[in-house]
PDB file of C-alpha atoms in Angstrom:
ATOM      1  CA  ILE K1458      19.458  -1.880   0.627  1.00 76.00           C
ATOM      2  CA  MET K1459      16.304   0.045   2.135  1.00 79.00           C
ATOM      3  CA  ASP K1460      19.024   3.036   2.303  1.00 84.00           C
ATOM      4  CA  LEU K1461      20.077   2.845  -1.425  1.00 91.00           C
ATOM      5  CA  LEU K1462      16.167   2.217  -1.984  1.00 90.00           C
ATOM      6  CA  HIS K1463      15.623   5.425   0.125  1.00 90.00           C
ATOM      7  CA  LYS K1464      18.245   7.352  -1.668  1.00 93.00           C
ATOM      8  CA  LYS K1465      16.289   6.040  -5.072  1.00 95.00           C
ATOM      9  CA  CYS K1466      13.004   7.065  -4.297  1.00 94.00           C
ATOM     10  CA  GLN K1467      14.314  11.422  -2.917  1.00 95.00           C
ATOM     11  CA  LEU K1468      16.478  11.707  -6.028  1.00 95.00           C
ATOM     12  CA  GLU K1469      13.003  10.161  -7.850  1.00 96.00           C
ATOM     13  CA  LYS K1470      11.110  12.924  -6.098  1.00 95.00           C
ATOM     14  CA  THR K1471       9.076   9.401  -4.333  1.00 95.00           C
ATOM     15  CA  THR K1472       9.088   8.095  -2.222  1.00 93.00           C
ATOM     16  CA  ILE K1473       9.907   3.869  -0.561  1.00 91.00           C
ATOM     17  CA  HIS K1474       5.613   3.791  -0.039  1.00 91.00           C
ATOM     18  CA  THR K1475       4.693   3.810  -3.253  1.00 94.00           C
ATOM     19  CA  ALA K1476       7.758   2.475  -4.261  1.00 95.00           C
ATOM     20  CA  ILE K1477       6.768  -0.760  -2.623  1.00 93.00           C
ATOM     21  CA  LEU K1478       3.292  -0.850  -4.239  1.00 94.00           C
ATOM     22  CA  SER K1479       5.133  -0.524  -7.861  1.00 96.00           C
ATOM     23  CA  SER K1480       6.486  -3.488  -7.810  1.00 95.00           C
ATOM     24  CA  LEU K1481       3.781  -5.252  -5.772  1.00 94.00           C
ATOM     25  CA  LEU K1482       1.437  -3.981  -9.432  1.00 95.00           C
ATOM     26  CA  LEU K1483       4.339  -5.103 -11.820  1.00 95.00           C
ATOM     27  CA  ALA K1484       4.927  -7.816 -10.454  1.00 93.00           C
ATOM     28  CA  ILE K1485       1.115  -9.126 -10.530  1.00 91.00           C
ATOM     29  CA  THR K1486       0.735  -7.704 -14.169  1.00 91.00           C
ATOM     30  CA  GLU K1487       4.170  -9.964 -14.791  1.00 90.00           C
ATOM     31  CA  ILE K1488       2.656 -12.744 -12.658  1.00 87.00           C
ATOM     32  CA  MET K1489      -0.084 -13.438 -12.551  1.00 78.00           C
ATOM     33  CA  ASP K1490      -2.511 -12.303 -16.094  1.00 70.00           C
ATOM     34  CA  LYS K1491       1.005 -10.960 -18.728  1.00 76.00           C
ATOM     35  CA  LYS K1492      -2.120  -8.618 -20.013  1.00 84.00           C
ATOM     36  CA  ASN K1493      -2.502  -4.833 -19.235  1.00 90.00           C
ATOM     37  CA  ILE K1494      -3.782  -5.181 -16.625  1.00 90.00           C
ATOM     38  CA  GLU K1495      -6.235  -1.330 -14.412  1.00 91.00           C
ATOM     39  CA  PHE K1496      -5.626  -1.683 -10.482  1.00 91.00           C
ATOM     40  CA  SER K1497      -7.518   0.723  -7.716  1.00 89.00           C
ATOM     41  CA  CYS K1498      -5.882   0.581  -5.059  1.00 91.00           C
ATOM     42  CA  SER K1499      -6.430   2.002  -1.383  1.00 89.00           C
ATOM     43  CA  THR K1500      -3.500   3.146   0.718  1.00 90.00           C
ATOM     44  CA  ALA K1501      -4.840   4.026   4.554  1.00 87.00           C
ATOM     45  CA  VAL K1502      -3.503   6.974   5.754  1.00 86.00           C
ATOM     46  CA  ASN K1503      -2.506   8.165   9.121  1.00 85.00           C
ATOM     47  CA  LEU K1504      -4.754  11.116  10.228  1.00 82.00           C
ATOM     48  CA  ARG K1505      -3.754  12.568  12.661  1.00 83.00           C
ATOM     49  CA  ARG K1506      -1.363  15.965  11.570  1.00 81.00           C
ATOM     50  CA  PHE K1507      -5.046  16.430  10.255  1.00 79.00           C
ATOM     51  CA  CYS K1508      -6.832  17.292  12.858  1.00 78.00           C
ATOM     52  CA  GLN K1509      -7.249  20.150  15.147  1.00 78.00           C
ATOM     53  CA  PRO K1510      -5.075  20.293  17.481  1.00 82.00           C
ATOM     54  CA  ILE K1511      -3.024  17.841  15.381  1.00 82.00           C
ATOM     55  CA  ILE K1512      -2.701  14.803  17.748  1.00 83.00           C
ATOM     56  CA  SER K1513       0.107  11.837  19.076  1.00 83.00           C
ATOM     57  CA  ASN K1514       0.972   8.843  17.019  1.00 77.00           C
ATOM     58  CA  LYS K1515       1.044   7.242  20.643  1.00 79.00           C
ATOM     59  CA  GLN K1516      -2.816   8.394  20.596  1.00 82.00           C
ATOM     60  CA  MET K1517      -4.871   5.868  20.645  1.00 80.00           C
ATOM     61  CA  GLY K1518      -8.352   5.642  18.446  1.00 78.00           C
ATOM     62  CA  VAL K1519      -9.510   6.233  14.788  1.00 75.00           C
ATOM     63  CA  PHE K1520      -7.099   8.367  12.965  1.00 79.00           C
ATOM     64  CA  ILE K1521      -7.260   6.507  10.223  1.00 80.00           C
ATOM     65  CA  SER K1522      -8.609   6.634   6.229  1.00 81.00           C
ATOM     66  CA  THR K1523      -8.462   5.329   2.880  1.00 84.00           C
ATOM     67  CA  ALA K1524      -6.570   7.477  -0.069  1.00 87.00           C
ATOM     68  CA  ASN K1525      -7.272   5.633  -3.489  1.00 88.00           C
ATOM     69  CA  SER K1526      -5.313   6.277  -6.897  1.00 92.00           C
ATOM     70  CA  TYR K1527      -5.530   4.071 -10.384  1.00 93.00           C
ATOM     71  CA  HIS K1528      -3.030   2.054 -11.848  1.00 94.00           C
ATOM     72  CA  TYR K1529      -3.207   1.494 -16.022  1.00 94.00           C
ATOM     73  CA  ILE K1530      -0.707  -0.711 -16.683  1.00 93.00           C
ATOM     74  CA  PRO K1531       0.102  -1.917 -20.086  1.00 91.00           C
ATOM     75  CA  TYR K1532       1.960  -5.148 -20.484  1.00 90.00           C
ATOM     76  CA  ARG K1533       5.522  -5.445 -21.939  1.00 87.00           C
ATOM     77  CA  ASP K1534       8.599  -7.494 -22.317  1.00 86.00           C
ATOM     78  CA  ASN K1535      10.630  -4.874 -19.722  1.00 90.00           C
ATOM     79  CA  LEU K1536       7.591  -3.673 -16.949  1.00 93.00           C
ATOM     80  CA  ILE K1537      11.214  -2.513 -14.971  1.00 94.00           C
ATOM     81  CA  ASP K1538      10.306   0.216 -17.275  1.00 94.00           C
ATOM     82  CA  LEU K1539       7.100   1.380 -15.351  1.00 96.00           C
ATOM     83  CA  PHE K1540       8.738   1.648 -12.375  1.00 96.00           C
ATOM     84  CA  TRP K1541       9.990   5.496 -11.233  1.00 96.00           C
ATOM     85  CA  SER K1542       6.428   6.628 -13.614  1.00 96.00           C
ATOM     86  CA  LEU K1543       4.548   4.383 -11.686  1.00 96.00           C
ATOM     87  CA  ALA K1544       6.326   4.908  -7.887  1.00 96.00           C
ATOM     88  CA  ARG K1545       5.395   8.811  -8.963  1.00 96.00           C
ATOM     89  CA  GLN K1546       2.158   8.810 -10.654  1.00 96.00           C
ATOM     90  CA  ILE K1547       0.482   6.613  -7.464  1.00 95.00           C
ATOM     91  CA  LYS K1548       2.708   9.520  -4.943  1.00 95.00           C
ATOM     92  CA  GLU K1549       0.656  12.217  -6.580  1.00 95.00           C
ATOM     93  CA  GLN K1550      -2.625  10.215  -6.431  1.00 94.00           C
ATOM     94  CA  ILE K1551      -2.469   9.464  -3.048  1.00 92.00           C
ATOM     95  CA  ASN K1552      -1.960  13.377  -1.954  1.00 91.00           C
ATOM     96  CA  GLN K1553      -4.267  15.163  -4.416  1.00 91.00           C
ATOM     97  CA  GLU K1554      -7.441  12.132  -2.474  1.00 89.00           C
ATOM     98  CA  ILE K1555      -6.244  13.504   0.228  1.00 85.00           C
ATOM     99  CA  GLU K1556      -6.454  17.374  -0.198  1.00 82.00           C
ATOM    100  CA  TYR K1557      -9.644  16.464  -2.322  1.00 82.00           C
ATOM    101  CA  SER K1558     -11.657  13.755  -1.140  1.00 79.00           C
ATOM    102  CA  VAL K1559     -10.636  12.174   2.344  1.00 72.00           C
ATOM    103  CA  LEU K1560     -10.643  15.473   4.277  1.00 72.00           C
ATOM    104  CA  SER K1561     -13.317  16.928   2.448  1.00 73.00           C
ATOM    105  CA  LEU K1562     -15.505  13.381   3.733  1.00 70.00           C
ATOM    106  CA  ILE K1563     -15.094  13.182   6.734  1.00 68.00           C
ATOM    107  CA  HIS K1564     -15.613  17.171   7.870  1.00 69.00           C
ATOM    108  CA  ALA K1565     -19.078  15.457   6.216  1.00 71.00           C
ATOM    109  CA  LEU K1566     -19.716  12.579   8.299  1.00 69.00           C
ATOM    110  CA  LYS K1567     -20.571  14.785  11.056  1.00 72.00           C
ATOM    111  CA  PHE K1568     -24.703  15.981   8.646  1.00 81.00           C
ATOM    112  CA  ILE K1569     -25.057  11.449   8.480  1.00 81.00           C
ATOM    113  CA  SER K1570     -27.828  10.674   9.697  1.00 84.00           C
ATOM    114  CA  ASN K1571     -28.466   7.392   9.154  1.00 86.00           C
ATOM    115  CA  TRP K1572     -24.487   4.717   9.186  1.00 77.00           C
ATOM    116  CA  ASP K1573     -26.627   1.675   8.309  1.00 81.00           C
ATOM    117  CA  GLN K1574     -28.222   2.868   4.615  1.00 83.00           C
ATOM    118  CA  PHE K1575     -23.861   5.337   4.103  1.00 79.00           C
ATOM    119  CA  LEU K1576     -22.728   1.861   4.734  1.00 72.00           C
ATOM    120  CA  ILE K1577     -24.934   0.019   1.792  1.00 74.00           C
ATOM    121  CA  ASP K1578     -24.550   2.460  -0.469  1.00 78.00           C
ATOM    122  CA  GLN K1579     -21.126   2.543   0.102  1.00 71.00           C
ATOM    123  CA  ARG K1580     -21.390  -0.927  -0.349  1.00 70.00           C
ATOM    124  CA  LYS K1581     -22.738  -0.924  -3.520  1.00 71.00           C
ATOM    125  CA  THR K1582     -20.514   0.245  -4.917  1.00 70.00           C
ATOM    126  CA  LEU K1583     -17.759  -1.542  -5.208  1.00 66.00           C
ATOM    127  CA  PRO K1584     -16.032  -3.717  -8.254  1.00 62.00           C
ATOM    128  CA  ASN K1585     -17.534  -6.893  -8.671  1.00 60.00           C
ATOM    129  CA  GLY K1586     -18.303  -7.671  -5.067  1.00 58.00           C
ATOM    130  CA  PHE K1587     -14.126  -6.494  -3.694  1.00 62.00           C
ATOM    131  CA  GLN K1588     -12.943  -2.434  -2.290  1.00 70.00           C
ATOM    132  CA  HIS K1589     -10.321  -2.439  -4.301  1.00 79.00           C
ATOM    133  CA  SER K1590      -7.614  -4.811  -5.721  1.00 83.00           C
ATOM    134  CA  VAL K1591      -4.729  -3.696  -3.674  1.00 85.00           C
ATOM    135  CA  ASP K1592      -4.657  -2.379  -0.628  1.00 84.00           C
ATOM    136  CA  ILE K1593      -1.734  -1.539   1.527  1.00 84.00           C
ATOM    137  CA  SER K1594      -1.046  -0.193   5.527  1.00 84.00           C
ATOM    138  CA  ASN K1595       1.941   1.606   5.850  1.00 82.00           C
ATOM    139  CA  ILE K1596       3.306   1.945   9.209  1.00 77.00           C
ATOM    140  CA  LEU K1597       7.551   2.853   8.386  1.00 68.00           C
ATOM    141  CA  ARG K1598      10.316   2.099  10.066  1.00 72.00           C
ATOM    142  CA  TRP K1599      10.133   1.697  13.731  1.00 73.00           C
ATOM    143  CA  SER K1600      14.217   1.099  15.831  1.00 75.00           C
ATOM    144  CA  PHE K1601      13.916  -0.125  18.944  1.00 73.00           C
ATOM    145  CA  LYS K1602      17.382  -0.678  21.088  1.00 75.00           C
ATOM    146  CA  THR K1603      17.671  -2.768  24.314  1.00 74.00           C
ATOM    147  CA  THR K1604      20.653  -2.342  27.053  1.00 79.00           C
ATOM    148  CA  ASN K1605      19.665  -5.619  27.869  1.00 79.00           C
ATOM    149  CA  PRO K1606      22.427  -8.777  26.391  1.00 79.00           C
ATOM    150  CA  SER K1607      20.204 -11.949  26.470  1.00 82.00           C
ATOM    151  CA  TRP K1608      16.834 -10.535  24.336  1.00 79.00           C
ATOM    152  CA  LYS K1609      16.965  -7.915  20.761  1.00 77.00           C
ATOM    153  CA  ILE K1610      13.863  -7.706  18.130  1.00 77.00           C
ATOM    154  CA  LEU K1611      14.928  -9.087  15.199  1.00 75.00           C
ATOM    155  CA  HIS K1612      11.598  -8.213  13.218  1.00 75.00           C
ATOM    156  CA  GLY K1613       8.063  -7.204  13.556  1.00 77.00           C
ATOM    157  CA  GLY K1614       5.540  -6.993  12.013  1.00 76.00           C
ATOM    158  CA  PHE K1615       0.981  -6.096  11.973  1.00 73.00           C
ATOM    159  CA  THR K1616      -2.339  -7.522  10.539  1.00 70.00           C
ATOM    160  CA  GLN K1617      -4.889  -5.702   9.147  1.00 69.00           C
ATOM    161  CA  SER K1618      -8.696  -6.837   8.920  1.00 64.00           C
ATOM    162  CA  ALA K1619      -9.815  -8.830   7.215  1.00 57.00           C
ATOM    163  CA  ASN K1620     -13.021  -8.758   4.913  1.00 59.00           C
ATOM    164  CA  VAL K1621     -15.420 -10.536   3.142  1.00 56.00           C
ATOM    165  CA  VAL K1622     -15.757  -7.097   0.608  1.00 60.00           C
ATOM    166  CA  GLY K1623     -11.605  -6.696   1.441  1.00 71.00           C
ATOM    167  CA  SER K1624      -9.521  -5.947  -1.661  1.00 79.00           C
ATOM    168  CA  VAL K1625      -8.018  -9.157  -4.130  1.00 82.00           C
ATOM    169  CA  PHE K1626      -4.870  -8.537  -2.171  1.00 86.00           C
ATOM    170  CA  LEU K1627      -3.748  -6.521   1.316  1.00 85.00           C
ATOM    171  CA  LEU K1628      -0.454  -5.540   1.515  1.00 86.00           C
ATOM    172  CA  SER K1629       1.190  -5.386   5.363  1.00 86.00           C
ATOM    173  CA  LEU K1630       4.302  -3.535   5.951  1.00 86.00           C
ATOM    174  CA  VAL K1631       6.612  -2.430   9.207  1.00 84.00           C
ATOM    175  CA  THR K1632      10.819  -1.534   8.810  1.00 83.00           C
ATOM    176  CA  VAL K1633      11.842  -2.287  12.863  1.00 82.00           C
ATOM    177  CA  ASN K1634      15.329  -2.116  13.237  1.00 78.00           C
ATOM    178  CA  ASP K1635      16.151  -1.358   9.101  1.00 78.00           C
ATOM    179  CA  ILE K1636      14.085  -4.572   8.128  1.00 81.00           C
ATOM    180  CA  LEU K1637      11.074  -3.946   5.719  1.00 83.00           C
ATOM    181  CA  LYS K1638       8.918  -7.279   6.101  1.00 84.00           C
ATOM    182  CA  VAL K1639       6.428  -7.465   3.654  1.00 85.00           C
ATOM    183  CA  TYR K1640       2.513  -9.591   4.505  1.00 84.00           C
ATOM    184  CA  ILE K1641       0.432 -10.518   2.369  1.00 85.00           C
ATOM    185  CA  SER K1642      -2.775 -11.407   2.329  1.00 82.00           C
ATOM    186  CA  PHE K1643      -5.128 -12.981  -0.200  1.00 82.00           C
ATOM    187  CA  HIS K1644      -8.845 -13.448  -1.032  1.00 78.00           C
ATOM    188  CA  GLN K1645      -8.037 -17.045  -1.817  1.00 77.00           C
ATOM    189  CA  HIS K1646     -11.160 -18.160  -4.242  1.00 75.00           C
ATOM    190  CA  SER K1647      -9.272 -14.377  -6.952  1.00 74.00           C
ATOM    191  CA  ILE K1648      -6.100 -15.866  -7.639  1.00 77.00           C
ATOM    192  CA  ARG K1649      -5.813 -19.253 -10.540  1.00 76.00           C
ATOM    193  CA  ASN K1650      -3.263 -21.169  -8.997  1.00 79.00           C
ATOM    194  CA  ILE K1651      -2.210 -19.682  -5.572  1.00 81.00           C
ATOM    195  CA  GLN K1652       1.907 -20.797  -6.086  1.00 81.00           C
ATOM    196  CA  GLN K1653       2.171 -17.403  -8.365  1.00 82.00           C
ATOM    197  CA  VAL K1654       1.484 -15.354  -4.722  1.00 82.00           C
ATOM    198  CA  HIS K1655       4.364 -17.331  -3.541  1.00 82.00           C
ATOM    199  CA  PHE K1656       5.704 -15.635  -6.291  1.00 85.00           C
ATOM    200  CA  MET K1657       5.172 -12.523  -5.731  1.00 86.00           C
ATOM    201  CA  LYS K1658       7.391 -11.472  -2.587  1.00 85.00           C
ATOM    202  CA  ASP K1659      10.602 -12.728  -4.994  1.00 88.00           C
ATOM    203  CA  ARG K1660       9.756 -11.050  -7.873  1.00 91.00           C
ATOM    204  CA  MET K1661       9.042  -7.191  -5.588  1.00 91.00           C
ATOM    205  CA  LYS K1662      12.562  -7.459  -3.744  1.00 91.00           C
ATOM    206  CA  GLN K1663      14.279  -8.601  -7.216  1.00 94.00           C
ATOM    207  CA  ILE K1664      11.895  -5.212  -9.039  1.00 94.00           C
ATOM    208  CA  LEU K1665      13.214  -2.623  -5.952  1.00 94.00           C
ATOM    209  CA  ILE K1666      16.753  -3.953  -6.796  1.00 94.00           C
ATOM    210  CA  ASP K1667      16.546  -3.531  -9.925  1.00 95.00           C
ATOM    211  CA  ALA K1668      14.797  -0.388  -9.656  1.00 95.00           C
ATOM    212  CA  ILE K1669      17.763   0.582  -7.660  1.00 95.00           C
ATOM    213  CA  TYR K1670      20.425   0.573 -10.409  1.00 93.00           C
ATOM    214  CA  LEU K1671      18.241   1.873 -13.267  1.00 88.00           C
TER     215      LEU K1671
END
């Protein structure tokens, strides 16, 4: 499935990351609300390649920022028809955000004299007390091989820091040895029916499979 999805994403001029986020937004719209929804999304961005000199992925440090994107989804019976156009929109907005907002903000940070006030001012701008509808972090594809037959790595996972003003949904993605794992965290008090969240991962998977054959 991963190889088929990757090839389809290349054909549609987008990425697996944006395809997964697209599947989540459509799943939320279909399962949880069944109405027109506007989403505010945040994608974690690895800034190492933008540093001077370029920093290796093996070097530890705080080299992560976020790129925001905003997406309006009109509810309809066949939401899958919106899939690839939504994925391309996500990719376009992320790229624009990196170029015009993220990098310029990073260069401006050195001029901030009062960090406490800066963080307070940033928090005041949060919609409904949350940073975003969805926060997604994808540490991409990793391959681990061993010559020791007594053990093997089946899959990987990681968690992001949770906080009271975080996003309603928090997605953590990692692909290890061609197995994609999706971890969904959420603010429980923001969800009317918790059971709906359990259906979301299955629906996301089916949406991705259906999108491959569109």
